[in-house]
PDB file of C-alpha atoms and ligand atoms in Angstrom:
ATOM      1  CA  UNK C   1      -0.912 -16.184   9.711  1.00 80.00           C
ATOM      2  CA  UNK C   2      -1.343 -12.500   7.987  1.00 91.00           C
ATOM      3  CA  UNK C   3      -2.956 -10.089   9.932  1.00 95.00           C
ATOM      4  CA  UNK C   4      -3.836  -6.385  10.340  1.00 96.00           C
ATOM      5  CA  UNK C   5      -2.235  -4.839  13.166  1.00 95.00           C
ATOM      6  CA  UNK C   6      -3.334  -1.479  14.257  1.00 96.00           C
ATOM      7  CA  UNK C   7      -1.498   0.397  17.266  1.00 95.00           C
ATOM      8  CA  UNK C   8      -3.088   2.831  20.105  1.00 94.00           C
ATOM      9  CA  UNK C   9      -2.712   3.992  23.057  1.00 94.00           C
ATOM     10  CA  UNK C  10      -5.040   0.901  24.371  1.00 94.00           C
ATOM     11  CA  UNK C  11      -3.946  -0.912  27.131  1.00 94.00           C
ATOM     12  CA  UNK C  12      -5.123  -4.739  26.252  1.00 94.00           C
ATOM     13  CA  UNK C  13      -4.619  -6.882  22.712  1.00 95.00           C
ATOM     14  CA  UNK C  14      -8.028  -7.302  20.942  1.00 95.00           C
ATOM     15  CA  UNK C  15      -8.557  -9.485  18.268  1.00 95.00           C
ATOM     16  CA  UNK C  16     -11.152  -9.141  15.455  1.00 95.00           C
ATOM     17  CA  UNK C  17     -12.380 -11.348  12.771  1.00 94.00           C
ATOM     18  CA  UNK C  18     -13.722  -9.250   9.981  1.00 91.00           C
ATOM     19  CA  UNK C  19     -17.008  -9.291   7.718  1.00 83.00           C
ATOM     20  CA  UNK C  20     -14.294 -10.756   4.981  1.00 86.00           C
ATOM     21  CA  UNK C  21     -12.613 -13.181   7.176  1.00 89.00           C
ATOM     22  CA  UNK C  22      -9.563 -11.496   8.320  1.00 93.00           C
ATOM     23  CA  UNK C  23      -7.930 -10.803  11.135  1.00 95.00           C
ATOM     24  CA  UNK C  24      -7.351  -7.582  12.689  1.00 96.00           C
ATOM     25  CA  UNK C  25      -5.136  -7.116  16.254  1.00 96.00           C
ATOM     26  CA  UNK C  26      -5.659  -4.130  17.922  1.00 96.00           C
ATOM     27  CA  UNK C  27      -2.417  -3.763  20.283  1.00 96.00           C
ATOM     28  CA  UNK C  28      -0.640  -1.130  22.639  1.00 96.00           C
ATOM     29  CA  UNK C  29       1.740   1.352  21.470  1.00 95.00           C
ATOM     30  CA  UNK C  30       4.941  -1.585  22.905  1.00 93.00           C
ATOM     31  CA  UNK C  31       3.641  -4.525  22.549  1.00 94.00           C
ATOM     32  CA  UNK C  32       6.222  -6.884  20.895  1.00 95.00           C
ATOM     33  CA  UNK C  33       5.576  -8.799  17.510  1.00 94.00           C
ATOM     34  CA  UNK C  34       6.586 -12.337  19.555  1.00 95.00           C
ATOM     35  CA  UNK C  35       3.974 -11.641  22.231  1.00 95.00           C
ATOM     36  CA  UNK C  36       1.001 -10.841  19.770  1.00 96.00           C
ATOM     37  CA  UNK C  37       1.932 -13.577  17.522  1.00 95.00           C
ATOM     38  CA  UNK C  38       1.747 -16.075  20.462  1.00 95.00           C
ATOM     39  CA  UNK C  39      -1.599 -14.446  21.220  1.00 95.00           C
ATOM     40  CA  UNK C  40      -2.665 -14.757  18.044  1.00 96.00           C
ATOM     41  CA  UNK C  41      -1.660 -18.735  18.528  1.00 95.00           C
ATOM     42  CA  UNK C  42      -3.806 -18.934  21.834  1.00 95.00           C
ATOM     43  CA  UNK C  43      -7.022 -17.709  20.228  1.00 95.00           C
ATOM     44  CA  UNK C  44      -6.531 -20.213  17.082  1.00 95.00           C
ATOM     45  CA  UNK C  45      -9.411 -22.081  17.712  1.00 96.00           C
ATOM     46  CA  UNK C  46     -11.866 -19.143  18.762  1.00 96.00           C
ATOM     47  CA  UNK C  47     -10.510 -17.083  15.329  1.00 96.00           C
ATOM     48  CA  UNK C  48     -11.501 -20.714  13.214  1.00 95.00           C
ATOM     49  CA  UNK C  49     -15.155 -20.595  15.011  1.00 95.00           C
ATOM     50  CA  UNK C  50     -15.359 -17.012  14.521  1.00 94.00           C
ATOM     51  CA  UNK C  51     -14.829 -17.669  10.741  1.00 94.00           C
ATOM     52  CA  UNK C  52     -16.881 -20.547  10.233  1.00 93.00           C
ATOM     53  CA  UNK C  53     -20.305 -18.478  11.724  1.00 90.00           C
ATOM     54  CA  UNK C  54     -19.455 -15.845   9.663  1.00 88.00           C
ATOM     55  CA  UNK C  55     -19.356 -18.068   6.522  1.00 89.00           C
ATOM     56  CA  UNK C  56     -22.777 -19.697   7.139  1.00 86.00           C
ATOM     57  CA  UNK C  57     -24.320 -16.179   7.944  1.00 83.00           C
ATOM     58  CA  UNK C  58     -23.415 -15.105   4.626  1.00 82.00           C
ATOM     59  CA  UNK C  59     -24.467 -18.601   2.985  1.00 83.00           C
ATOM     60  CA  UNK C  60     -27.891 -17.771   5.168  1.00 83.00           C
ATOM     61  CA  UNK C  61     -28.208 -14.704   2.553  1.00 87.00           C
ATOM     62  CA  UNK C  62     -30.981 -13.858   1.016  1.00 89.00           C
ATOM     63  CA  UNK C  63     -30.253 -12.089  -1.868  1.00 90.00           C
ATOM     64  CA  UNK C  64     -33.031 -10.444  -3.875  1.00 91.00           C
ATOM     65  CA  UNK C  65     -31.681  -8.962  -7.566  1.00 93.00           C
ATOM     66  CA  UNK C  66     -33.195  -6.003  -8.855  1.00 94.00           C
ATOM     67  CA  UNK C  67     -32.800  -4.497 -12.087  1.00 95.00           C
ATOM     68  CA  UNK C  68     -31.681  -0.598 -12.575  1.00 94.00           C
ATOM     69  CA  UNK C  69     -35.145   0.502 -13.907  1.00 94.00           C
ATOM     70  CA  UNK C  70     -36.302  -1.331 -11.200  1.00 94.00           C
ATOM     71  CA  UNK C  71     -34.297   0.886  -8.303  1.00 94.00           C
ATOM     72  CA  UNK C  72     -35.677   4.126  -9.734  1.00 95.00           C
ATOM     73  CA  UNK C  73     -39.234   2.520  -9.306  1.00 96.00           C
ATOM     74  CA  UNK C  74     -38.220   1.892  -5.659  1.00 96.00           C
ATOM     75  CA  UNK C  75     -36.433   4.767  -5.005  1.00 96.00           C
ATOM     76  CA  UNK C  76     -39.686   6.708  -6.069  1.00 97.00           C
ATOM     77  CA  UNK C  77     -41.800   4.335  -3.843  1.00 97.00           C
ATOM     78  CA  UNK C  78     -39.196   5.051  -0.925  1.00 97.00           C
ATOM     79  CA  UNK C  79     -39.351   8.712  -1.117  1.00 97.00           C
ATOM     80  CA  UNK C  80     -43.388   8.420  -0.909  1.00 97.00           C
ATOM     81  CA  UNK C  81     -43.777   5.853   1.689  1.00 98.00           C
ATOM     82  CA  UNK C  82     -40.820   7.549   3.733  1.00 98.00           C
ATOM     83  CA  UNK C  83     -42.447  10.890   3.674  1.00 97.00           C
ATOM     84  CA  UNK C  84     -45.305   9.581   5.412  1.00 97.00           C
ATOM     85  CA  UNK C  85     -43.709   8.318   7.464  1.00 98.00           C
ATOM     86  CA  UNK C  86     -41.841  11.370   8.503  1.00 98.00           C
ATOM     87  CA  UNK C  87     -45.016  13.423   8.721  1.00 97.00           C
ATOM     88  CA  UNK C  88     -46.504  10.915  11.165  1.00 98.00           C
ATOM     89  CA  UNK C  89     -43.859  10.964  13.197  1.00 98.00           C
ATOM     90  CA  UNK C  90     -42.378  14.695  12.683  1.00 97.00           C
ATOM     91  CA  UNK C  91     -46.439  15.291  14.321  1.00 97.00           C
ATOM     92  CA  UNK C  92     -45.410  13.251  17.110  1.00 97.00           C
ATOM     93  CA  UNK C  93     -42.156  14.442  18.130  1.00 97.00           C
ATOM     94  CA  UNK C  94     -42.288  18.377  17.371  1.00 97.00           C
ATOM     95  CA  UNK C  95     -39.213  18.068  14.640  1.00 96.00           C
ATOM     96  CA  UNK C  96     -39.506  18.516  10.613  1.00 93.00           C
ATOM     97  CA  UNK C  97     -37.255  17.787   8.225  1.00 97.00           C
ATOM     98  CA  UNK C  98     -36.061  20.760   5.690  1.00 97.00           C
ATOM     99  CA  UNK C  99     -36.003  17.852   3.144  1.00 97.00           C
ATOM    100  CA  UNK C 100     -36.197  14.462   2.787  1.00 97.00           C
ATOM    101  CA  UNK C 101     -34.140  12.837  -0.162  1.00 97.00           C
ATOM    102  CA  UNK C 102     -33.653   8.905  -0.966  1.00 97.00           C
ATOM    103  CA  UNK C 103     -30.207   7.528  -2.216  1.00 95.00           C
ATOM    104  CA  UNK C 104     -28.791   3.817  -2.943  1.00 93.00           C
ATOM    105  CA  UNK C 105     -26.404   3.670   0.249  1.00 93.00           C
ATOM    106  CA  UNK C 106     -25.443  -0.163   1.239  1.00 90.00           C
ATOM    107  CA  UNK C 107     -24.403   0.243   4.536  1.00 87.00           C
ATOM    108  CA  UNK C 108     -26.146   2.871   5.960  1.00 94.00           C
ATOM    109  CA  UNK C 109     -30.001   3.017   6.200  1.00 97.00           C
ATOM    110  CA  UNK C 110     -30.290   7.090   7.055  1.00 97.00           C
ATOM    111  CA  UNK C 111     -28.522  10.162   7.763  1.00 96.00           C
ATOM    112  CA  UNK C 112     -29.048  13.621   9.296  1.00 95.00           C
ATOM    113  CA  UNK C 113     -26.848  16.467   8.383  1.00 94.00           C
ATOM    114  CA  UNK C 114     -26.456  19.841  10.545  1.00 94.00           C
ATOM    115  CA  UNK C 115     -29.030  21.897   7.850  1.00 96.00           C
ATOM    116  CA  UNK C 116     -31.524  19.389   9.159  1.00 96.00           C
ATOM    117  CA  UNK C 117     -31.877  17.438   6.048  1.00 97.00           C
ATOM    118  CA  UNK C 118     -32.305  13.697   6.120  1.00 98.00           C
ATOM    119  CA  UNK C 119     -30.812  11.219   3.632  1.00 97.00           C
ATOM    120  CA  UNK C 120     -32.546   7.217   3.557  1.00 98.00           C
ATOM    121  CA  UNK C 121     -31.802   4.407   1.123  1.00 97.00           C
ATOM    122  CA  UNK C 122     -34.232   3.073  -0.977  1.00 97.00           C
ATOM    123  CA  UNK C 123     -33.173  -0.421   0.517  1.00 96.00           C
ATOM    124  CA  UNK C 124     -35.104   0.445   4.018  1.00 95.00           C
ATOM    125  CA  UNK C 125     -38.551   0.160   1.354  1.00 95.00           C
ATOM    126  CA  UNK C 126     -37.702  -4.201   1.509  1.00 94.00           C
ATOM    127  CA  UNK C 127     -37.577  -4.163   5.582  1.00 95.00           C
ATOM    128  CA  UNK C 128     -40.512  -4.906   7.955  1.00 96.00           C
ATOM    129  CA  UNK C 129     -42.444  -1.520   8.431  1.00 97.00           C
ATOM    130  CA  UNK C 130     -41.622  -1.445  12.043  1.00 97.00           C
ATOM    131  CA  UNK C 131     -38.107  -1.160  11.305  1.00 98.00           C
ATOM    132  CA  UNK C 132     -38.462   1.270   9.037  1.00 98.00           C
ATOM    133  CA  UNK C 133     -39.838   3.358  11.560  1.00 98.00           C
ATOM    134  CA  UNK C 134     -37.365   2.798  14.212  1.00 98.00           C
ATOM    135  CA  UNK C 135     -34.746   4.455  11.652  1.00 98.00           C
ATOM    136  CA  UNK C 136     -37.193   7.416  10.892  1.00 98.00           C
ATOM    137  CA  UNK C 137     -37.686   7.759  14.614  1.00 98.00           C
ATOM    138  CA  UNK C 138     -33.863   7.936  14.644  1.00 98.00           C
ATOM    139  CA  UNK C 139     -33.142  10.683  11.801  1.00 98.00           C
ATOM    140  CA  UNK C 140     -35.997  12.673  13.144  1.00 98.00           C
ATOM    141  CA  UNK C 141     -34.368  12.454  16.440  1.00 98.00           C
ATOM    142  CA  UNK C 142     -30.882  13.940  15.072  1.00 97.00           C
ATOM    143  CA  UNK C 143     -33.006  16.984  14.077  1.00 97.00           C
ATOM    144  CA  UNK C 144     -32.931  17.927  18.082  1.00 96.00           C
ATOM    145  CA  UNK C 145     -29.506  15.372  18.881  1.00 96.00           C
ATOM    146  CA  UNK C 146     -26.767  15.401  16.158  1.00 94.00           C
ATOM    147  CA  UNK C 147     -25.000  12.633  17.788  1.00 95.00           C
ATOM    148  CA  UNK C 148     -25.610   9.465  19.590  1.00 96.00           C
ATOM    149  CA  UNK C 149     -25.509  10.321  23.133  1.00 97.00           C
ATOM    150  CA  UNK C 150     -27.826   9.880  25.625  1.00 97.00           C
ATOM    151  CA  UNK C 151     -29.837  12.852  25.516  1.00 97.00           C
ATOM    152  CA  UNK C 152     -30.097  11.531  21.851  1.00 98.00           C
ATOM    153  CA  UNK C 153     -31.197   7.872  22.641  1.00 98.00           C
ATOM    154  CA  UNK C 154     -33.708   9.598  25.106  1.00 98.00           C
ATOM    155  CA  UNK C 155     -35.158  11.362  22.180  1.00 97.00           C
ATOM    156  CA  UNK C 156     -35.685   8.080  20.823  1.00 98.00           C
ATOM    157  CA  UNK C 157     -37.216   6.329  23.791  1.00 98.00           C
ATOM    158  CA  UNK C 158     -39.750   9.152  24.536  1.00 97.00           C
ATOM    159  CA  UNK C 159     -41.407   7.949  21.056  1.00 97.00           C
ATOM    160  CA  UNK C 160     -40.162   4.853  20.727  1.00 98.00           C
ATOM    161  CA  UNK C 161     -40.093   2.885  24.047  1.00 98.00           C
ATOM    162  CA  UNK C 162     -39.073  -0.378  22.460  1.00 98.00           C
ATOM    163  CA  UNK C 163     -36.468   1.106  19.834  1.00 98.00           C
ATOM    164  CA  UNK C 164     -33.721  -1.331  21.562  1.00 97.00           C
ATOM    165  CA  UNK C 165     -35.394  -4.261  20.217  1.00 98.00           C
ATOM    166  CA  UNK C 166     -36.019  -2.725  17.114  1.00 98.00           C
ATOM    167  CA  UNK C 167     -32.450  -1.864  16.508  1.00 97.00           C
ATOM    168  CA  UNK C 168     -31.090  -4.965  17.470  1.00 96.00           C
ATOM    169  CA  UNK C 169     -33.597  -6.343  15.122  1.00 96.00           C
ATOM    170  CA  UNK C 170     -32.446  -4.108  12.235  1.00 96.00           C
ATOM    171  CA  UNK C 171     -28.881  -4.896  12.696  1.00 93.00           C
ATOM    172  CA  UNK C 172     -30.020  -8.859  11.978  1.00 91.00           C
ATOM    173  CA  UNK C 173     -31.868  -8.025   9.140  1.00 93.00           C
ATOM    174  CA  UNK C 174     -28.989  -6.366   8.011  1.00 90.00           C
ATOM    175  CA  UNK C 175     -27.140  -9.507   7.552  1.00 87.00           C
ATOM    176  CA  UNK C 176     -29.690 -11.485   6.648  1.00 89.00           C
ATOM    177  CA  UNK C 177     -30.705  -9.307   3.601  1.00 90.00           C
ATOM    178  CA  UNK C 178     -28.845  -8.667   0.570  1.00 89.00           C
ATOM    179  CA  UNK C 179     -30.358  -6.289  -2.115  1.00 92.00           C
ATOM    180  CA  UNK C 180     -28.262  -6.208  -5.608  1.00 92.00           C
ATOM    181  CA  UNK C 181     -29.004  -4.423  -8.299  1.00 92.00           C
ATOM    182  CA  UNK C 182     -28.008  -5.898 -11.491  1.00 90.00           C
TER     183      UNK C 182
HETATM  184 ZN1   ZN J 201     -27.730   8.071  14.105  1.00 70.07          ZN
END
């Protein structure tokens, strides 16, 4: 069986299935190639269950195809809808943007960078609105918390009391969502 094996200074074998279906082992700096191998063996049948929920999550897909002209519409519609958004909750929390700008990322919904500038996708326009603002609430948050510690999360909370849910929620949607633009 092929694998990917990546070596740290770890102390336990981990095994990961991937988004694609293969396997990663994550392995101490010694462990022998016999020993993760019969590992490997031992967790045959969880790595075939693993694999076969993966494969019906992506057959769950909903895809929705959008043309190029089509994008620049959204994007447009984003960058109003997300400014709104930001100056409803910028009000609330004390902390403005220096600008707001709207790309075509896949993978992640917003960013913050140290100038205090905040990227989203134009993809967040096709979640639920609640959603939406759980990742505002987040970039607006990295205005005052540039990471994600707990001083950050508390950020979060102090506007957003039920941002766990949210997130956990947005993380589903994530794989239940596919936007392509064709
Ligand atoms: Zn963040």
């Amino acid at each position: 069986m092929e694998y990917k094996l990546v070596r740290s200074k770890r102390k336990t074998l981990a095994l990961y299935v991937r988004q694609d279906g293969s396997l990663e082992v994550r392995a101490p700096l010694k462990t022998t190639k016999n020993y993760i191998e019969d590992f490997i063996l031992q967790k045959q049948d969880w790595i075939t269950a693993t694999r076969s929920k993966l494969s019906e999550r992506q057959e769950a897909k909903k895809t929705i195809r959008i043309s190029a002209a089509d994008a620049t519409k959204y994007k447009k519609q984003a960058k109003e809808y997300l400014q709104q958004r930001c100056r409803y909750y910028s009000e609330l929390m004390g902390l403005s943007p220096t600008a707001i700008r709207i790309n075509s990322a896949k993978t992640r919904w917003g960013s913050c960078n140290g100038s205090g500038e905040i990227n989203f996708t134009f993809r967040l326009l096709f979640a639920p609105e609640d959603l939406i603002d759980y990742v505002v609430v987040h970039e607006l948050a990295h205005l005052k918390e540039l990471n994600h510690s707990p001083a950050f999360w508390a950020v979060v909370g102090h506007t957003m009391p039920d941002y766990g849910a949210r997130r956990k929620r947005l993380r589903e949607y994530q794989h239940q969502v596919e936007l392509i633009i064709t």
